[in-house]
mmCIF file of C-alpha atoms in Angstrom:
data_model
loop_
_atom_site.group_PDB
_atom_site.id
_atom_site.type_symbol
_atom_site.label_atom_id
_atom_site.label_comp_id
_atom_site.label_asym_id
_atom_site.label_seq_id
_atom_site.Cartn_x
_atom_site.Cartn_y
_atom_site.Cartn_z
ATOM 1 C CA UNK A 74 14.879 -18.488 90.926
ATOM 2 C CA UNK A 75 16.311 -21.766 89.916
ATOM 3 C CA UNK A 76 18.565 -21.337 86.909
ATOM 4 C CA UNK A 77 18.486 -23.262 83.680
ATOM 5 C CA UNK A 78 22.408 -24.190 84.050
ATOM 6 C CA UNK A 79 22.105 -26.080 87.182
ATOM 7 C CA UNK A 80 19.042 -28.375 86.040
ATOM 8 C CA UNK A 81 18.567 -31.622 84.316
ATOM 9 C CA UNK A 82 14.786 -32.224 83.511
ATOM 10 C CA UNK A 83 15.119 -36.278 84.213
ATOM 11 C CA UNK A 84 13.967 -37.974 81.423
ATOM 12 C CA UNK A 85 16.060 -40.186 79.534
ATOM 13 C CA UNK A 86 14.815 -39.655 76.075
ATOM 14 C CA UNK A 87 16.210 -36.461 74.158
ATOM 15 C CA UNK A 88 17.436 -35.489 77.877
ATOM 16 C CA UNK A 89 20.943 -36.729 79.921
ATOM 17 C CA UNK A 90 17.384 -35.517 79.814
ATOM 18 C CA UNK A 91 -11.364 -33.443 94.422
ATOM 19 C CA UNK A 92 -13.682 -33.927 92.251
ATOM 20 C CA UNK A 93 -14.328 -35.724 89.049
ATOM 21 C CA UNK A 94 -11.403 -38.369 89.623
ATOM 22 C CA UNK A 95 -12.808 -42.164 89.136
ATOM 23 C CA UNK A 96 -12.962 -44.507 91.880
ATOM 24 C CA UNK A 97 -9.799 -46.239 92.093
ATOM 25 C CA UNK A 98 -9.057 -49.773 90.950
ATOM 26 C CA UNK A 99 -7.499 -50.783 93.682
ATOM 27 C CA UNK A 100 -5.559 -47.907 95.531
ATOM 28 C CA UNK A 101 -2.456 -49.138 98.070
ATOM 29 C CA UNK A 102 -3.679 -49.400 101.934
ATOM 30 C CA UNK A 103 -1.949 -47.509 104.346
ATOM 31 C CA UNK A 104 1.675 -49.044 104.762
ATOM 32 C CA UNK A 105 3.540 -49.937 107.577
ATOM 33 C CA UNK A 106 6.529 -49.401 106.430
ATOM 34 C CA UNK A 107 8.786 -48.490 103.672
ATOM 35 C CA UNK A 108 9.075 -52.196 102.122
ATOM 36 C CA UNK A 109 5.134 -52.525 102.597
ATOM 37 C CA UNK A 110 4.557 -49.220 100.657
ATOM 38 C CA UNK A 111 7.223 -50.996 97.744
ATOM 39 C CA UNK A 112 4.993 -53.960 97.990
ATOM 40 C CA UNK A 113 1.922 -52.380 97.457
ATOM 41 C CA UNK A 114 2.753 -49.614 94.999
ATOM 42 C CA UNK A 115 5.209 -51.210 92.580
ATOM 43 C CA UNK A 116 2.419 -52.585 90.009
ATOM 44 C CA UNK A 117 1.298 -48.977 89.693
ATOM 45 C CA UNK A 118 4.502 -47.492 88.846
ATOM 46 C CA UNK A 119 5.309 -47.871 84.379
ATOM 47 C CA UNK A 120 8.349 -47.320 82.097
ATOM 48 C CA UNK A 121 7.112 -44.760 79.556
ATOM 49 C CA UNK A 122 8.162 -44.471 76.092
ATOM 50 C CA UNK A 123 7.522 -44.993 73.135
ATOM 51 C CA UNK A 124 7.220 -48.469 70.484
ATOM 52 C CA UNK A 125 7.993 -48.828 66.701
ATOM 53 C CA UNK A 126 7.969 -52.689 65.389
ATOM 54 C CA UNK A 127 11.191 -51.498 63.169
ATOM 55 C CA UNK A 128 13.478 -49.363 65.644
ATOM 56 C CA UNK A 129 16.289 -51.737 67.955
ATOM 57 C CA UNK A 130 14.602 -52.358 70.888
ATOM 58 C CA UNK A 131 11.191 -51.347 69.637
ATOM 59 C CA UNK A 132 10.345 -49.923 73.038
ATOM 60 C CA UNK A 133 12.114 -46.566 73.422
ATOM 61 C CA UNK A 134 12.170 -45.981 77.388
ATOM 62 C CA UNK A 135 11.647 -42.048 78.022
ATOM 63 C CA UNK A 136 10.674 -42.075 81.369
ATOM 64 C CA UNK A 137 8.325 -43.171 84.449
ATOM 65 C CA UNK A 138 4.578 -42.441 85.271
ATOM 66 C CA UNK A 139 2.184 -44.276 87.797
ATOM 67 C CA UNK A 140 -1.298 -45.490 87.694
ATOM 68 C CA UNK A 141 -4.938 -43.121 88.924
ATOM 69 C CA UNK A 142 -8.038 -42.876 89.174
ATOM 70 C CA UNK A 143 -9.776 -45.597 87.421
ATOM 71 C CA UNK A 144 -6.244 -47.729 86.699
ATOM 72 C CA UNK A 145 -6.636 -46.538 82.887
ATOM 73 C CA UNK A 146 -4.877 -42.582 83.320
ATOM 74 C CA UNK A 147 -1.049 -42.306 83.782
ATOM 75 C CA UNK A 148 0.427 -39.176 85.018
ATOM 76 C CA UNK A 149 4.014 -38.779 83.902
ATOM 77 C CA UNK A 150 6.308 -35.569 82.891
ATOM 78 C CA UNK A 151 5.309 -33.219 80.115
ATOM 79 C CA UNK A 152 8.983 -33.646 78.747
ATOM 80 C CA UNK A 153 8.870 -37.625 78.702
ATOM 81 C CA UNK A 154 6.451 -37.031 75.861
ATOM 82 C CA UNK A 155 7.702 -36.757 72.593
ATOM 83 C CA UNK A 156 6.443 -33.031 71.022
ATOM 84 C CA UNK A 157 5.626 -33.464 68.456
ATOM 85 C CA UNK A 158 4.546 -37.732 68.673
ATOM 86 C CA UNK A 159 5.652 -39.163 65.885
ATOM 87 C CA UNK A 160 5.541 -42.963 67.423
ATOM 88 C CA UNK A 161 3.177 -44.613 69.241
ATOM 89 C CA UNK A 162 2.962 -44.317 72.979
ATOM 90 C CA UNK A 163 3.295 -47.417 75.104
ATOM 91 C CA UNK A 164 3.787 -48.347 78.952
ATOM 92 C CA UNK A 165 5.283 -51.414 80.329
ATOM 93 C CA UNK A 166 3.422 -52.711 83.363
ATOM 94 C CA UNK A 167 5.269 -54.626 85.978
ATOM 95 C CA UNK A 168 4.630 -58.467 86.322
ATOM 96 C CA UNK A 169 2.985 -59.681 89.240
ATOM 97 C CA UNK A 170 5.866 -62.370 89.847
ATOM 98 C CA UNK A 171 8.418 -60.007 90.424
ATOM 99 C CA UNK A 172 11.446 -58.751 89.135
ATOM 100 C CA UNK A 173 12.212 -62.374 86.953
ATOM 101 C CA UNK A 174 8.832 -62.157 84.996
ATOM 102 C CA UNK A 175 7.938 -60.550 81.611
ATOM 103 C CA UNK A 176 6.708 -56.865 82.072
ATOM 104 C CA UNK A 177 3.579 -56.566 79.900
ATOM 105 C CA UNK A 178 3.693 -53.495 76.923
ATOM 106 C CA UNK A 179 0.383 -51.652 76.870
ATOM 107 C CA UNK A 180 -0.382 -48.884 73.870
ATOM 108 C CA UNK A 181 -1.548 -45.293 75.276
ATOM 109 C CA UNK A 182 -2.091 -41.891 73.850
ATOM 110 C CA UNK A 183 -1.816 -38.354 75.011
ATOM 111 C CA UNK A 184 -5.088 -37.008 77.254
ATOM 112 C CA UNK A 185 -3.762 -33.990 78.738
ATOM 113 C CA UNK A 186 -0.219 -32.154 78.794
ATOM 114 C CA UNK A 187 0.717 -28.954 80.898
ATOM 115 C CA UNK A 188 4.045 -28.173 79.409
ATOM 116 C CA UNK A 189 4.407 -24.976 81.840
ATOM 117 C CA UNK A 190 4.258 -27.338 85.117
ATOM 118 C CA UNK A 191 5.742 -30.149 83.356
ATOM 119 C CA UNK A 192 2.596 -32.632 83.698
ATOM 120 C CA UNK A 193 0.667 -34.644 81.257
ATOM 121 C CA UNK A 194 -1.655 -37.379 81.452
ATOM 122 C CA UNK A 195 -1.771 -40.276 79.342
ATOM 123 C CA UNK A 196 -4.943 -43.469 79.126
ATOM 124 C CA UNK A 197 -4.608 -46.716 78.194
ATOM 125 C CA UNK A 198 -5.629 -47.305 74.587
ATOM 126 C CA UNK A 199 -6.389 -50.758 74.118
ATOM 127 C CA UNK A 200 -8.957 -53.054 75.417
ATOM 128 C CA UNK A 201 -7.535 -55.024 77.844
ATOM 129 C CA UNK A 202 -8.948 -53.634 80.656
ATOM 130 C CA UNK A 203 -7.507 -51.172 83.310
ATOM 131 C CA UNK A 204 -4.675 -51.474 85.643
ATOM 132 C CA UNK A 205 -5.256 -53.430 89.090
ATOM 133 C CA UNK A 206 -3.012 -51.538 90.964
ATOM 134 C CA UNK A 207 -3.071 -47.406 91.145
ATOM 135 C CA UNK A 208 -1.526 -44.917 93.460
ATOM 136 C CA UNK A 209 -4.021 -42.378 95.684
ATOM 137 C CA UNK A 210 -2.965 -38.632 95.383
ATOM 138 C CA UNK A 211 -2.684 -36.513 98.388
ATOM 139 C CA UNK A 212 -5.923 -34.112 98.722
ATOM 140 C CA UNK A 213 -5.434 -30.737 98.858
ATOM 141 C CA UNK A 214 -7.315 -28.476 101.346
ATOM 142 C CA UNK A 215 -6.653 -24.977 100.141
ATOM 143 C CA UNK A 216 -3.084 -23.378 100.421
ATOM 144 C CA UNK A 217 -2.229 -25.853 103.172
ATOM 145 C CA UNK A 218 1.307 -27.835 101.633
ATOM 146 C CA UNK A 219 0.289 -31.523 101.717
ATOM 147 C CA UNK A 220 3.866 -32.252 103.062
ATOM 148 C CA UNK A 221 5.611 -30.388 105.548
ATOM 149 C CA UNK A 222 9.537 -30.037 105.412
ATOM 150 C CA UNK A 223 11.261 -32.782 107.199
ATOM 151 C CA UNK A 224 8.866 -35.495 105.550
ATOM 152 C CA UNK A 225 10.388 -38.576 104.918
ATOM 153 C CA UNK A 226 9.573 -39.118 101.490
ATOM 154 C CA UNK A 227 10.012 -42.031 99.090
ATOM 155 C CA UNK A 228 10.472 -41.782 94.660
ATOM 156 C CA UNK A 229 10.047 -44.830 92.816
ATOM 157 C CA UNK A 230 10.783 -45.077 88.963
ATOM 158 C CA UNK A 231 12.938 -46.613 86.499
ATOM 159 C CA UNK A 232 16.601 -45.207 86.744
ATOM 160 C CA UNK A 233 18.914 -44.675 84.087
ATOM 161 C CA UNK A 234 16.585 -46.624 82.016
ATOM 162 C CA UNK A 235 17.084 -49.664 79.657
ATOM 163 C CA UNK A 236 20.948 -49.397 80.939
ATOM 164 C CA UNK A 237 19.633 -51.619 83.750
ATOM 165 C CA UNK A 238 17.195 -53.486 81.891
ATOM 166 C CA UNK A 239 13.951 -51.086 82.747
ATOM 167 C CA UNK A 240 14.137 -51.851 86.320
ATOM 168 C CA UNK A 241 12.109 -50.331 89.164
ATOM 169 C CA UNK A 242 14.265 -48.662 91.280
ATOM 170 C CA UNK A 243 12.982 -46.933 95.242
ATOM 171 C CA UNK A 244 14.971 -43.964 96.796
ATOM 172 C CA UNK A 245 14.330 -43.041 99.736
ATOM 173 C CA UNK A 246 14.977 -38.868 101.648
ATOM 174 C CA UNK A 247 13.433 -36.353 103.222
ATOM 175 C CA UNK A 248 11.425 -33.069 101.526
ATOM 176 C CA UNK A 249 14.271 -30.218 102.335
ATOM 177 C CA UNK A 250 12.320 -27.294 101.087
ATOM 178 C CA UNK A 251 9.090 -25.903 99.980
ATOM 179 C CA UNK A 252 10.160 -23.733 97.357
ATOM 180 C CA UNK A 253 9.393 -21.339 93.953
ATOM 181 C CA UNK A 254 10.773 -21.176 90.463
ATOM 182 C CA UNK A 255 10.247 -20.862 87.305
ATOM 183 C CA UNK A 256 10.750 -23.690 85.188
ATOM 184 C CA UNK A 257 12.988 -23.570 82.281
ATOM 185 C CA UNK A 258 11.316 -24.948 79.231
ATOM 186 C CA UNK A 259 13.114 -27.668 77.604
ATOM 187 C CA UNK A 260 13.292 -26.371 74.050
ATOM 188 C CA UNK A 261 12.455 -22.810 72.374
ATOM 189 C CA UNK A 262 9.618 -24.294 70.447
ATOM 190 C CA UNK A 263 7.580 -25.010 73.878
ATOM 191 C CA UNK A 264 7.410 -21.699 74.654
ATOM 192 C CA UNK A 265 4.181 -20.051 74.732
ATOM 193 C CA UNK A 266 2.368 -16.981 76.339
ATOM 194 C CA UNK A 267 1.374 -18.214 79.493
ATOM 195 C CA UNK A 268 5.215 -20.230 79.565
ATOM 196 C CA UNK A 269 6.815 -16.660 79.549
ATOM 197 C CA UNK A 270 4.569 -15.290 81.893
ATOM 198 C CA UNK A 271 4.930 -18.097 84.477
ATOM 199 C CA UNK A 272 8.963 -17.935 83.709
ATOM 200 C CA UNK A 273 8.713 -14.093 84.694
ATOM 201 C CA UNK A 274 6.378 -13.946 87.629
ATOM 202 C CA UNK A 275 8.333 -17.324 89.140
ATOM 203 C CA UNK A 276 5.239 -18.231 90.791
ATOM 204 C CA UNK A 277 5.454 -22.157 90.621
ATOM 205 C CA UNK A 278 6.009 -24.267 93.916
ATOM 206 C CA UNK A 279 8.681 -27.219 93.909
ATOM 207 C CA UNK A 280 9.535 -29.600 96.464
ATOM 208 C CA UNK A 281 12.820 -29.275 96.985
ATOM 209 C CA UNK A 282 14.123 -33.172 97.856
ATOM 210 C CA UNK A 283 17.309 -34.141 99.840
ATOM 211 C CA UNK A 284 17.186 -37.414 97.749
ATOM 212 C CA UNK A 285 19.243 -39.166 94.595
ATOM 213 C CA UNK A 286 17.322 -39.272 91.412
ATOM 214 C CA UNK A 287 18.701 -39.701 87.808
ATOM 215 C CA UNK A 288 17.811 -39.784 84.283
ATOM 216 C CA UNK A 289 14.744 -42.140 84.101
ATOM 217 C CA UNK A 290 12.839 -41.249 87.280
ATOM 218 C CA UNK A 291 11.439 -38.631 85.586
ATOM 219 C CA UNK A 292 7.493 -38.665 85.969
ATOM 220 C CA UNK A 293 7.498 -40.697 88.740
ATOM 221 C CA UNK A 294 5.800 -40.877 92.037
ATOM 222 C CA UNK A 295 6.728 -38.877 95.250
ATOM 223 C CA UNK A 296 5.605 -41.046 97.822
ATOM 224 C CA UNK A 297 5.197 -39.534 101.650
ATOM 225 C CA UNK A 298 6.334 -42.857 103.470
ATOM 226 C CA UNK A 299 3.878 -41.866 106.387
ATOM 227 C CA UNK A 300 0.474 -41.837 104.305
ATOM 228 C CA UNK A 301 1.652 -43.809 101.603
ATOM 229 C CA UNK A 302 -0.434 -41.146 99.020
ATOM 230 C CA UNK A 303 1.222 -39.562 96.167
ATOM 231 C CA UNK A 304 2.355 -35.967 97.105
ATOM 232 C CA UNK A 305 4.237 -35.093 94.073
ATOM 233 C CA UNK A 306 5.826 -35.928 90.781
ATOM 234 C CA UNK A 307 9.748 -36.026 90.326
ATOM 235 C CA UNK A 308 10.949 -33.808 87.448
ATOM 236 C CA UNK A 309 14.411 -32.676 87.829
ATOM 237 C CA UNK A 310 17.973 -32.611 89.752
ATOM 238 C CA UNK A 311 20.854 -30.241 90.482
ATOM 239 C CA UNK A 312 23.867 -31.003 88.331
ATOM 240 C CA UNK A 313 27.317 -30.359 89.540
ATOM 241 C CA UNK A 314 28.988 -29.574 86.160
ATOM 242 C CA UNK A 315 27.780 -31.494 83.176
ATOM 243 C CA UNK A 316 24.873 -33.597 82.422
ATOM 244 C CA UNK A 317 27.338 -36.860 83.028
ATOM 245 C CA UNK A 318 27.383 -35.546 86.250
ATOM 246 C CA UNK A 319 23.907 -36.670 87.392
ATOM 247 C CA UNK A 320 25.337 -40.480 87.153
ATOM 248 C CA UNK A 321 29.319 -39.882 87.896
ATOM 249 C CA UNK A 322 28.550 -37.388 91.003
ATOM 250 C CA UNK A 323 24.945 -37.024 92.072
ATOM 251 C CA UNK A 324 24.011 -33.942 94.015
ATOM 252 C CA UNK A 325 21.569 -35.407 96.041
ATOM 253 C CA UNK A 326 19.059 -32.742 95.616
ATOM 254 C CA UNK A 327 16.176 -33.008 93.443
ATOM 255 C CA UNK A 328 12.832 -31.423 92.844
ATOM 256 C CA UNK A 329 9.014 -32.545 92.559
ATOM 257 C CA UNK A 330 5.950 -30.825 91.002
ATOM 258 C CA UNK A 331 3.771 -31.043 93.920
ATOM 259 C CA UNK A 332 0.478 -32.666 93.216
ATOM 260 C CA UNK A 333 -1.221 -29.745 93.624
ATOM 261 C CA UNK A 334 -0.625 -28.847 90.295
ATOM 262 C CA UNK A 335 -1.869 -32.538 89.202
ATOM 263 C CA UNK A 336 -5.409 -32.211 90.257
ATOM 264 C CA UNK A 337 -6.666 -29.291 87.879
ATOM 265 C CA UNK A 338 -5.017 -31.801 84.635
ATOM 266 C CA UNK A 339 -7.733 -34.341 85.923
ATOM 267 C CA UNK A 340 -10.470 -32.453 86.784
ATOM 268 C CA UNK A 341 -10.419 -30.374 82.886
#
């Protein structure tokens, strides 16, 4: 079991911290390569956090998610959410000229949350239509894993945060182990019945990644390089010592919720 000492859930808020599925917007195409999958899935991938018009910046960056279905749900980390929400929820959408143009801020709210796998959905909440660009999820055919160990494997989310100016970051590796653990809640307070149950039978898979993530990729894509579909959700790293750690000496090993655990959220 993966202990609660030698884990940092990878948000960057309070933490240093097939059914029923619309058709897609417009889904990436298979890529060639790992620049072509960049190309075609970095309009789906959002800063997530949180906006008040009197708070310095107004956008509070908590985390990263990535554009389904329809291009109006955003799956993203239970713990990027605020519990309880006491500020509105917004995204910031990538510009379609690049790194140099002006990401656009879009208001969401809370659809779905499944604080004991660490998921939640959010949906656009204004009217100005959905998101062009989303990211297709792996399909799951029974107990078969939808990535076999040895993948090369590709996360893509917003590092460390504002620090670098909310900037889309790639890392590339390779899925080192199909694992199971129990996840550690964040707080006391997010316990619940079925939280302590899962936490005692252990019975939750993980990708384990050999791959660099840090505070701010939380909620973000796993991307198998080969398919280009999205075949789990990054959620946490190994620390060497102290949370500092994650940025001063990375251990290179991280862990996704594997999308199996995504589908069910949608399909309720």
């Amino acid at each position: 079991m993966i202990q609660r000492r030698d884990l940092l859930l990878l948000g960057a808020g309070g933490a240093l911290g097939l059914t029923g599925v619309p058709t897609p917007a417009r889904a990436q195409e298979m890529p060639n390569t790992l620049p072509d999958l960049i190309d075609r899935s970095r309009q789906a991938v959002v800063a997530v956090g949180t906006f008040a018009a009197t708070d310095n910046p107004r956008f509070g960056f908590r985390g990263t998610g990535f554009a389904i279905g329809d291009g109006r749900r955003i799956v993203t980390c239970a713990h990027v959410i605020p519990n309880p929400i006491e500020k509105d929820l917004m995204i910031t959408v990538p510009a379609a000229g690049g790194a140099s143009a002006q990401p656009q801020l879009r208001a969401v709210k809370l659809l779905r949350r499944d604080t004991a796998r660490d998921l939640a959905i959010v949906e656009l909440a204004d009217d100005k239509g959905a998101l062009v660009d989303v990211l297709s999820l792996a399909e799951v055919v029974g107990d078969q894993p939808v990535v076999r160990e040895g993948a090369a494997i590709a996360l893509m989310g917003y590092p460390i945060g504002t620090a670098l100016g909310v900037t889309m970051a790639t890392h590339r590796g390779t899925v080192a182990a199909l694992t199971r653990a129990a996840l550690p809640a964040p707080t006391s307070n997010t316990l619940s019945e079925r939280a302590v149950r899962q936490l005692r039978d252990g019975a939750m898979e993980f990708l384990q990644l050999d791959a660099t993530a840090y505070p701010g990729n939380s909620g973000g894509p796993l991307l198998d390089i080969r398919t280009g579909k999205v075949v789990g959700v990054v959620n946490m790293v190994v620390l060497k010592g102290t949370r500092e750690s994650a940025l001063s000496a990375p251990s290179g090993i991280t862990y996704a919720v594997p999308v199996k655990y995504v589908w069910p959220l949608l399909e309720r």
